[in-house]
Coordinates of N, CA and C and ligand atoms in Angstrom, one line a residue:
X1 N -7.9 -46.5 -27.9 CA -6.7 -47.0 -27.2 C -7.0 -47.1 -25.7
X2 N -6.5 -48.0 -25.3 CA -7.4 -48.2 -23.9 C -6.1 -47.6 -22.7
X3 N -6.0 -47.3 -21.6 CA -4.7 -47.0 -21.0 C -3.8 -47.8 -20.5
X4 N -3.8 -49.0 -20.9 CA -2.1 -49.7 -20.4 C -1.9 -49.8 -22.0
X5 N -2.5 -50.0 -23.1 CA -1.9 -49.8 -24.3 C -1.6 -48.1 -24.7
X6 N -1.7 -47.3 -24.2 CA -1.5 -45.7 -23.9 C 0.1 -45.6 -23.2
X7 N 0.1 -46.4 -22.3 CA 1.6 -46.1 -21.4 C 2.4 -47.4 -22.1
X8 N 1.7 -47.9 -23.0 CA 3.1 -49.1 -22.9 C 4.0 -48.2 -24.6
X9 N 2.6 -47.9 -25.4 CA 3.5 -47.3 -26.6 C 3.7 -45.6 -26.4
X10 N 3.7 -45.5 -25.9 CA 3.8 -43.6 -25.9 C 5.5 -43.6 -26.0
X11 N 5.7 -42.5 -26.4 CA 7.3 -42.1 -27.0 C 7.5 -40.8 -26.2
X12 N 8.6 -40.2 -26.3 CA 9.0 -38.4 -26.7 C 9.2 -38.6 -27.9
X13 N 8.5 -38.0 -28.3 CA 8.2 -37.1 -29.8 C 8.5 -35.6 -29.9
X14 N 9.6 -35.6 -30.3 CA 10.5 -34.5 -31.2 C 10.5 -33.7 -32.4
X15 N 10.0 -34.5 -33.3 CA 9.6 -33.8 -34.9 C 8.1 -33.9 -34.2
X16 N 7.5 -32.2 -34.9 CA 6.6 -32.1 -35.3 C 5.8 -31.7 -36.5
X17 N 4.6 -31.4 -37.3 CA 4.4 -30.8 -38.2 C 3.5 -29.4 -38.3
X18 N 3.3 -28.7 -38.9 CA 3.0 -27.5 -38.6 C 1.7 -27.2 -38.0
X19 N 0.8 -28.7 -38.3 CA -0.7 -28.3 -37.5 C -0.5 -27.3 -36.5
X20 N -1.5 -26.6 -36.2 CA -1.3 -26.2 -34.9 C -2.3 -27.3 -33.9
X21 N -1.9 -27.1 -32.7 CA -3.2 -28.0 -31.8 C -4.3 -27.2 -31.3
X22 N -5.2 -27.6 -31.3 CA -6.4 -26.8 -30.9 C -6.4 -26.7 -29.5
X23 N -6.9 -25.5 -28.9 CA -7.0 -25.3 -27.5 C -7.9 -25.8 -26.7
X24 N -8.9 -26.7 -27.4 CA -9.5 -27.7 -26.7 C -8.8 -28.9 -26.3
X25 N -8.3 -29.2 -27.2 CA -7.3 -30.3 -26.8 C -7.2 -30.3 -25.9
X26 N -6.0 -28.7 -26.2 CA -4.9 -28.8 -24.4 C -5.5 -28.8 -23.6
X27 N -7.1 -28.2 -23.3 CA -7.9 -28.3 -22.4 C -7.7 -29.5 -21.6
X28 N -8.3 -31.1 -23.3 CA -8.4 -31.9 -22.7 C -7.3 -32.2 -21.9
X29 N -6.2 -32.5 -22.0 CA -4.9 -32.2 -21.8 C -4.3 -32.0 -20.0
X30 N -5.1 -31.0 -19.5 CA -4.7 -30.0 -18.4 C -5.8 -30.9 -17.5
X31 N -7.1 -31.6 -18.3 CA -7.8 -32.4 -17.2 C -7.5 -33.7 -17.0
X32 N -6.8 -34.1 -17.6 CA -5.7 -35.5 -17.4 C -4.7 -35.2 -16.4
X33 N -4.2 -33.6 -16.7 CA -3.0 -33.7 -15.9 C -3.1 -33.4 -14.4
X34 N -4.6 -32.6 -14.1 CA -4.9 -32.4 -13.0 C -5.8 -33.2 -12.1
X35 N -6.3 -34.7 -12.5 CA -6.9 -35.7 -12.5 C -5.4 -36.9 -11.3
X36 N -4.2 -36.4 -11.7 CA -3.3 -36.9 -11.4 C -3.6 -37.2 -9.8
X37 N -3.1 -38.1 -8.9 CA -2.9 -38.0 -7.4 C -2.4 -37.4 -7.1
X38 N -2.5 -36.7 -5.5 CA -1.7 -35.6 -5.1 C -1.5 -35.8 -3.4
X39 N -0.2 -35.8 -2.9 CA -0.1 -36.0 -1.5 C -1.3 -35.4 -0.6
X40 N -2.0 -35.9 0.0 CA -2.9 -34.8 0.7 C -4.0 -34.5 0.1
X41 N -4.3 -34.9 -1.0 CA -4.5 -34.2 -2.2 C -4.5 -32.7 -2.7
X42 N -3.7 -32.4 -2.2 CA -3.4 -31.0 -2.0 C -3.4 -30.1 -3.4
X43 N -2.5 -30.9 -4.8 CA -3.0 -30.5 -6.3 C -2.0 -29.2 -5.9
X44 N -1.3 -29.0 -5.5 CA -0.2 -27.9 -5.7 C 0.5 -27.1 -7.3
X45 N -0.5 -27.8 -8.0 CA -0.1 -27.5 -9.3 C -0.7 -26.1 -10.1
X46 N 0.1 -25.2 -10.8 CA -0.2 -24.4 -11.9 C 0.7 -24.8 -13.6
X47 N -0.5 -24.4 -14.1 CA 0.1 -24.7 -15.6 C 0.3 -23.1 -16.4
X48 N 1.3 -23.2 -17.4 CA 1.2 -21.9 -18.1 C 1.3 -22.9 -19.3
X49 N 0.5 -22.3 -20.2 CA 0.2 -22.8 -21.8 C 0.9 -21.6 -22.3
X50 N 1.9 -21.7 -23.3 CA 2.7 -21.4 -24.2 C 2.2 -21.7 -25.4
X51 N 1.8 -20.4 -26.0 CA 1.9 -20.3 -27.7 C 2.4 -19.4 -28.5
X52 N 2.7 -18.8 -27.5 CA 3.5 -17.3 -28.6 C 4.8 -17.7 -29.1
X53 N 4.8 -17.9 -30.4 CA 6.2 -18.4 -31.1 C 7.4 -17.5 -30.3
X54 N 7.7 -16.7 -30.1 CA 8.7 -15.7 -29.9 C 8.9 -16.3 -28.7
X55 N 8.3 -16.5 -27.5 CA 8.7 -17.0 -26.3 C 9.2 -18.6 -26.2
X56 N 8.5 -19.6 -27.3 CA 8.6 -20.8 -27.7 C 10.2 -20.9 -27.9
X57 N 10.8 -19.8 -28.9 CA 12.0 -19.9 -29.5 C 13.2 -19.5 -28.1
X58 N 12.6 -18.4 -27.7 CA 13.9 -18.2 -26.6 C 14.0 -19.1 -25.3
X59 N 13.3 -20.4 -25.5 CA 13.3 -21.2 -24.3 C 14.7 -21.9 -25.0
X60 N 15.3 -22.7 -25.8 CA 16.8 -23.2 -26.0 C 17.7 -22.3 -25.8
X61 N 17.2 -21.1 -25.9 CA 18.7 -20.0 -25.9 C 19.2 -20.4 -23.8
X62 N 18.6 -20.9 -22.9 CA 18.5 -21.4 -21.9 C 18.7 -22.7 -21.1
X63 N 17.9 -23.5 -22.4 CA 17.8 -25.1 -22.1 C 18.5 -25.9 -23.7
X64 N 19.3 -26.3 -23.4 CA 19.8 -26.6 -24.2 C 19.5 -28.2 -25.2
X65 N 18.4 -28.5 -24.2 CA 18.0 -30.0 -24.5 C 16.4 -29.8 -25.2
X66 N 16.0 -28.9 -25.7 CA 14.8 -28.1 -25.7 C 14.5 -27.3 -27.0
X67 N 15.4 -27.4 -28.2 CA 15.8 -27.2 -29.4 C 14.4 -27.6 -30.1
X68 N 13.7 -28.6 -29.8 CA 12.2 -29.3 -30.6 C 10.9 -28.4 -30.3
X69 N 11.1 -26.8 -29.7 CA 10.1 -25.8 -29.1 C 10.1 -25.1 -30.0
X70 N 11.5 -25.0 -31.2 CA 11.5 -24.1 -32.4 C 10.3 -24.8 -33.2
X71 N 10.2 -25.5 -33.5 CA 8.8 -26.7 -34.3 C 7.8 -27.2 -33.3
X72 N 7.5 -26.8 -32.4 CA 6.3 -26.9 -31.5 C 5.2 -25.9 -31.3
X73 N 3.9 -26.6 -31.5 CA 3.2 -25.7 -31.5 C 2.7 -25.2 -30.4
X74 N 2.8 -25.4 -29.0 CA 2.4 -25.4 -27.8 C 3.5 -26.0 -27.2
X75 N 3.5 -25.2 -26.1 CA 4.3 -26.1 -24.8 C 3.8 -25.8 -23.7
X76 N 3.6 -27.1 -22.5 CA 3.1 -26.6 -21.4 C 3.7 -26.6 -20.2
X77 N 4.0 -25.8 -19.5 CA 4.7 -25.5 -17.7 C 4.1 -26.2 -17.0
X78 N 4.5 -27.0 -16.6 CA 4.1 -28.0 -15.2 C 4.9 -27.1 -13.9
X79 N 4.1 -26.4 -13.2 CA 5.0 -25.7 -11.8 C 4.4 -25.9 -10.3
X80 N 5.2 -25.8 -9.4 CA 4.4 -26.3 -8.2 C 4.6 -25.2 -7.0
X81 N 2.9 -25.2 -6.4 CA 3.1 -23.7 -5.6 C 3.7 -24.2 -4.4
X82 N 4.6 -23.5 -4.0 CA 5.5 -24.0 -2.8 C 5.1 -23.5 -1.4
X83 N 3.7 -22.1 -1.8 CA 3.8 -21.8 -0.2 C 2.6 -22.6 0.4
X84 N 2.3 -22.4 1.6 CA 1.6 -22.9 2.1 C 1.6 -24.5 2.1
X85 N 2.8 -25.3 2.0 CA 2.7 -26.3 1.4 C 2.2 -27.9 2.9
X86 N 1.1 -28.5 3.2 CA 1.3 -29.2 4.1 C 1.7 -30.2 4.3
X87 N 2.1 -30.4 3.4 CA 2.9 -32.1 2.8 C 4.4 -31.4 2.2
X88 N 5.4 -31.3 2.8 CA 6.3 -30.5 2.9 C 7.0 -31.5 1.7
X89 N 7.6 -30.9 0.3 CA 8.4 -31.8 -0.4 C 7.2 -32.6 -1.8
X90 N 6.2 -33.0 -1.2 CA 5.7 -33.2 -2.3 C 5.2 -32.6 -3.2
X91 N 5.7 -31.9 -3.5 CA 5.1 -31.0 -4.6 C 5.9 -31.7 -5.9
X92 N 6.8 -32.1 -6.0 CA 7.8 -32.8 -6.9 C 7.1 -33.6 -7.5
X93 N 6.6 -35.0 -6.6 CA 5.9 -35.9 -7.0 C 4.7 -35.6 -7.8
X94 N 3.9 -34.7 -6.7 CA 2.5 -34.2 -7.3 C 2.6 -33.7 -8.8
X95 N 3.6 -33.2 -9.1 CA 3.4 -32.3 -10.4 C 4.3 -33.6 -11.4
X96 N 5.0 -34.1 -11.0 CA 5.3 -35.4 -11.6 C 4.5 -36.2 -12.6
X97 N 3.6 -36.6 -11.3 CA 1.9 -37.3 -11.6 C 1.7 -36.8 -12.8
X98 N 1.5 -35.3 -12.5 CA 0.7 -35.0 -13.5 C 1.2 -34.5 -14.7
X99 N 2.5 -34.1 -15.3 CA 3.6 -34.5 -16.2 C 3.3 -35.9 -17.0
X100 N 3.1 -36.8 -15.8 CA 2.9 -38.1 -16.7 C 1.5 -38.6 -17.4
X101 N 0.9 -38.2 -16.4 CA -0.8 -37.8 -17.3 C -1.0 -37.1 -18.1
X102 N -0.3 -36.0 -18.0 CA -0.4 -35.2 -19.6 C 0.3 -35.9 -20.4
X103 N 1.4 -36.2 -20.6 CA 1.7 -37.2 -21.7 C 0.6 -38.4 -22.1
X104 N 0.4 -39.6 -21.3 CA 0.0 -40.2 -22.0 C -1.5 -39.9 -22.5
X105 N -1.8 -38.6 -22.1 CA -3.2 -38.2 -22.5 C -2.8 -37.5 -24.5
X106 N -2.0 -36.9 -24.1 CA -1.1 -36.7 -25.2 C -0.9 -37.5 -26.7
X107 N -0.5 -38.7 -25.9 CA -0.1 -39.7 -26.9 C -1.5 -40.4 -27.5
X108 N -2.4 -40.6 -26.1 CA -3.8 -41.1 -26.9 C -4.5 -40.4 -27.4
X109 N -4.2 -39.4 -27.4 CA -5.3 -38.2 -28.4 C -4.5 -38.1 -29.5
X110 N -3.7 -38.6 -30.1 CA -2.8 -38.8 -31.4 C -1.6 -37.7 -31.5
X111 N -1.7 -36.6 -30.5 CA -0.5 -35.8 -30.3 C 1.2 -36.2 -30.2
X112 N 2.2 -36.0 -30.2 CA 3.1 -36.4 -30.1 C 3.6 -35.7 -28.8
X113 N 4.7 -35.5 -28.0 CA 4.9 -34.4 -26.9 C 6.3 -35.3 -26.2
X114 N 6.8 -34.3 -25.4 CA 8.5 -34.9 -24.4 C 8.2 -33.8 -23.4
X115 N 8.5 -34.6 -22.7 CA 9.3 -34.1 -21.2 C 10.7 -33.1 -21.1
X116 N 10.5 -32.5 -20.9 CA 11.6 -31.4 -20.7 C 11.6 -31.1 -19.5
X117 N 12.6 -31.3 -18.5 CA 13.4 -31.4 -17.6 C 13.8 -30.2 -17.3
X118 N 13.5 -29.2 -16.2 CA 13.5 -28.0 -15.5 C 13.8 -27.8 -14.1
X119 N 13.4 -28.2 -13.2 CA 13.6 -28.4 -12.1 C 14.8 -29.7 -11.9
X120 N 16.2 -29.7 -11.2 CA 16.5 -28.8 -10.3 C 17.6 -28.1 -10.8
X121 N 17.5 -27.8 -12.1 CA 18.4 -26.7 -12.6 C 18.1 -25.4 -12.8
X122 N 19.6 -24.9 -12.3 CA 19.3 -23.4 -11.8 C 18.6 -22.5 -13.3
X123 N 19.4 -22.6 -14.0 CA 19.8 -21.8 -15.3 C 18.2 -21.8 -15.9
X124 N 17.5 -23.2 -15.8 CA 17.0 -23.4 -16.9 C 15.4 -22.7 -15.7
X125 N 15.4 -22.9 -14.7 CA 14.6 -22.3 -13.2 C 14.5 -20.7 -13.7
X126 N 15.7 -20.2 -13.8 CA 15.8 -19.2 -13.5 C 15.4 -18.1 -15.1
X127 N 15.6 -19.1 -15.9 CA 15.4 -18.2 -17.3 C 14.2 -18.2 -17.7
X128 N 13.0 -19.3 -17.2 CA 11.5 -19.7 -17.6 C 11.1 -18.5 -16.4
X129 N 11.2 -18.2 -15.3 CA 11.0 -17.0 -14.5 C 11.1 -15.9 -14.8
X130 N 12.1 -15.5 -15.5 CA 12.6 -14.6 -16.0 C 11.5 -14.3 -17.0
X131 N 11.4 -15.1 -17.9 CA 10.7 -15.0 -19.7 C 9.2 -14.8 -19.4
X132 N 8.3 -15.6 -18.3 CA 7.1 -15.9 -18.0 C 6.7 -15.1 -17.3
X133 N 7.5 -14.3 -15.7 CA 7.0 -14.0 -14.6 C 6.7 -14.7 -14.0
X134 N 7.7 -15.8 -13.2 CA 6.6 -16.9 -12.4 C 7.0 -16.3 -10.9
X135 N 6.2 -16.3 -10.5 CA 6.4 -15.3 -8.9 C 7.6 -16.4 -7.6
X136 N 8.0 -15.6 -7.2 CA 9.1 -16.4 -6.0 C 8.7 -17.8 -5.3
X137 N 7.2 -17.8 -5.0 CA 6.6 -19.2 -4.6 C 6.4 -20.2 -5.4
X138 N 6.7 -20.4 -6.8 CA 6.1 -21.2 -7.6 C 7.4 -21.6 -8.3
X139 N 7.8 -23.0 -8.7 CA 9.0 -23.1 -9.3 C 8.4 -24.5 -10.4
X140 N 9.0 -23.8 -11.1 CA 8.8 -24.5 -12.3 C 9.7 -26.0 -12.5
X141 N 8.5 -26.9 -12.7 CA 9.4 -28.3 -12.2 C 9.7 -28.9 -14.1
X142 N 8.7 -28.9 -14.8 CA 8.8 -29.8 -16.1 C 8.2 -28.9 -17.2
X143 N 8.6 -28.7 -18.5 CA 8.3 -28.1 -19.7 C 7.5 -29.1 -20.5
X144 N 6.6 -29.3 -21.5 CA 6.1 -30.6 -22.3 C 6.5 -29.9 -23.5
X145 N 6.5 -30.2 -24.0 CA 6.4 -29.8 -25.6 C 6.0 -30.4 -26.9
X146 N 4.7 -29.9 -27.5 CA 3.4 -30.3 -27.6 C 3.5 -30.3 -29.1
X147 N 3.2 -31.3 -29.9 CA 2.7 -31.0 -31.7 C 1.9 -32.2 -32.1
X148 N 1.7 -32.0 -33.5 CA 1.1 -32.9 -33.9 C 2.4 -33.7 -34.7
X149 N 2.7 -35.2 -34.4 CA 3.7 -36.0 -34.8 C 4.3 -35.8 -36.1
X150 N 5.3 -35.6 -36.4 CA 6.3 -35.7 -37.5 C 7.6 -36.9 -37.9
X151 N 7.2 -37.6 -36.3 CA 8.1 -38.9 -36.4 C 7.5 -39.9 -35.7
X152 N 7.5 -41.2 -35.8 CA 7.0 -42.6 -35.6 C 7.8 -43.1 -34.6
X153 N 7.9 -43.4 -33.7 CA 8.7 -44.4 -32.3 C 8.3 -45.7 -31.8
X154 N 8.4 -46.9 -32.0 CA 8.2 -47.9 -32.1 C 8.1 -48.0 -30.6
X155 N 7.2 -48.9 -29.6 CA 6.9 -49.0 -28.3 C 8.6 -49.5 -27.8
X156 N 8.9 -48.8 -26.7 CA 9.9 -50.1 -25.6 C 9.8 -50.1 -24.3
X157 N 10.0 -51.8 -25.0 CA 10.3 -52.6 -23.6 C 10.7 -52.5 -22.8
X158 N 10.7 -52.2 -21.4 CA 12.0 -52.2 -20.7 C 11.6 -52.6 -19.2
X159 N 11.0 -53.8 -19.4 CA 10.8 -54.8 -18.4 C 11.8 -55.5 -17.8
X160 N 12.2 -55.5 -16.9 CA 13.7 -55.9 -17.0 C 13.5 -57.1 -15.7
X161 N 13.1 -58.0 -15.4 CA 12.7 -59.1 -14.5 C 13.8 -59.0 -13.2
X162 N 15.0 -58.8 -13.1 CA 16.0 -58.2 -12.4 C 15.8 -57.1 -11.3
X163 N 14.7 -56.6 -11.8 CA 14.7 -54.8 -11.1 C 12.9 -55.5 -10.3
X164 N 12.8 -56.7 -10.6 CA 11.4 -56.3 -9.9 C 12.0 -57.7 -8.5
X165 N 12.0 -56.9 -7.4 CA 11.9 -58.1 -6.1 C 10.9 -58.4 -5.4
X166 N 11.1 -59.4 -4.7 CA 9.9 -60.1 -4.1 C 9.6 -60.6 -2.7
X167 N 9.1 -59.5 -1.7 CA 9.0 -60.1 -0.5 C 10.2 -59.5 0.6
X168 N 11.4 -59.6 -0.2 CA 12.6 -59.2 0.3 C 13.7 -58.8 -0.9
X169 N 14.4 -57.9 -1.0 CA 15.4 -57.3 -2.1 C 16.1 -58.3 -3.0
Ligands
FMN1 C1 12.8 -35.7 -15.7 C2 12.9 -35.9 -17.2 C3 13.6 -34.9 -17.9 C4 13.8 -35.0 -19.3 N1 14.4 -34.0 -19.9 C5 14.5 -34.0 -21.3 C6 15.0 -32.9 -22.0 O1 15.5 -31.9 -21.4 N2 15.1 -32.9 -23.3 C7 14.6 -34.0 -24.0 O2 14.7 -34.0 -25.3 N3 14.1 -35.1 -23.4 C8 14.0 -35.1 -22.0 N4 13.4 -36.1 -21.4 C9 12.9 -37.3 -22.1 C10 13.8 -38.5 -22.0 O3 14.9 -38.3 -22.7 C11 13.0 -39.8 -22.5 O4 11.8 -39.9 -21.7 C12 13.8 -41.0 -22.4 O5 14.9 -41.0 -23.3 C13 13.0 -42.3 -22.7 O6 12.4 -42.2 -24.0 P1 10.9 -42.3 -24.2 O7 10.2 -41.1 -23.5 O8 10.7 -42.2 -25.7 O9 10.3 -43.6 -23.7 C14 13.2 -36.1 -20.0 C15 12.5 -37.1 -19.3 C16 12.3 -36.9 -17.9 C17 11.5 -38.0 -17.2

């Protein structure tokens, strides 16, 4: 699969099946996502890999949109270290980047995986801190959540000729 046919079909993928994924994978995985651009190139990023079922489960009791981590075999912390930061603010983007590199690295290695949404909600901030230990400088921006596919998602379109301007708005 070459990479614009990687970003054009990639899904969130929700059902998974019980494979587990191999830790090489995620490996591969964590060098896609840290491969990403970075303001400055600064790479402000830490990952926490999640496999302990028990901790996997008490992430919905929190995040409510996050229910697909009870059937996941892995999930990964995308977090951004906030001190020392010299590009004030990007750390958002930077770890963004790299959120989206892990996905479609994800999807081309035949994985399935979604985005889960963490940052800038308090509850959901404050309860992965809680569960993990993530120290006061590091705030956890994006959760992924990782299996081997149990459902099929047809690519979409959503080119929309309207939203692209030219020259002037
Ligand atoms: C910042 C962000 C937060 C998201 N949070 C969640 C989430 O909490 N739970 C979830 O199931 N999907 C979440 N998604 C996935 C979106 O619902 C999904 O990307 C969107 O519906 C488009 O579908 P697609 O990814 O299959 O193209 C999130 C996506 C982004 C970019």
């Amino acid at each position: 699969m070459d990479a614009v046919e990687a970003i054009l079909s990639r899904r969130s993928i929700r059902k998974y099946t019980s494979q587990p994924v191999p830790p090489e994978l995620i490996e591969d995985l964590l060098r896609a996502a840290t491969s990403a651009p970075s303001a400055g190139n600064e790479q402000p990023w830490h990952f926490v890999v999640i496999r302990d079922r028990k901790i996997l489960n008490e992430i919905p009791k929190f995040h409510e949109y996050s229910r697909m981590l009870n059937e996941a075999s892995v999930a990964v912390l995308v977090c951004g270290d906030l001190k020392e930061q010299r590009h004030e603010g990007f750390w958002i983007q930077d770890c963004s980047a790299a959120t989206q590199n892990l996905l479609i690295a994800a999807h081309a290695k035949g994985l399935g995986a979604v985005w889960l949404g963490v940052y800038p909600i308090q509850k959901r901030i404050d309860g992965l801190r809680r569960l993990l230990g993530i120290p006061d400088h590091v705030m956890p921006l994006s959760l992924i959540s990782i299996g081997y596919p149990a459902e099929q998602k047809p690519p979409a379109d959503r080119y929309d000729a309207s939203r692209i301007h030219h020259d002037h708005w």
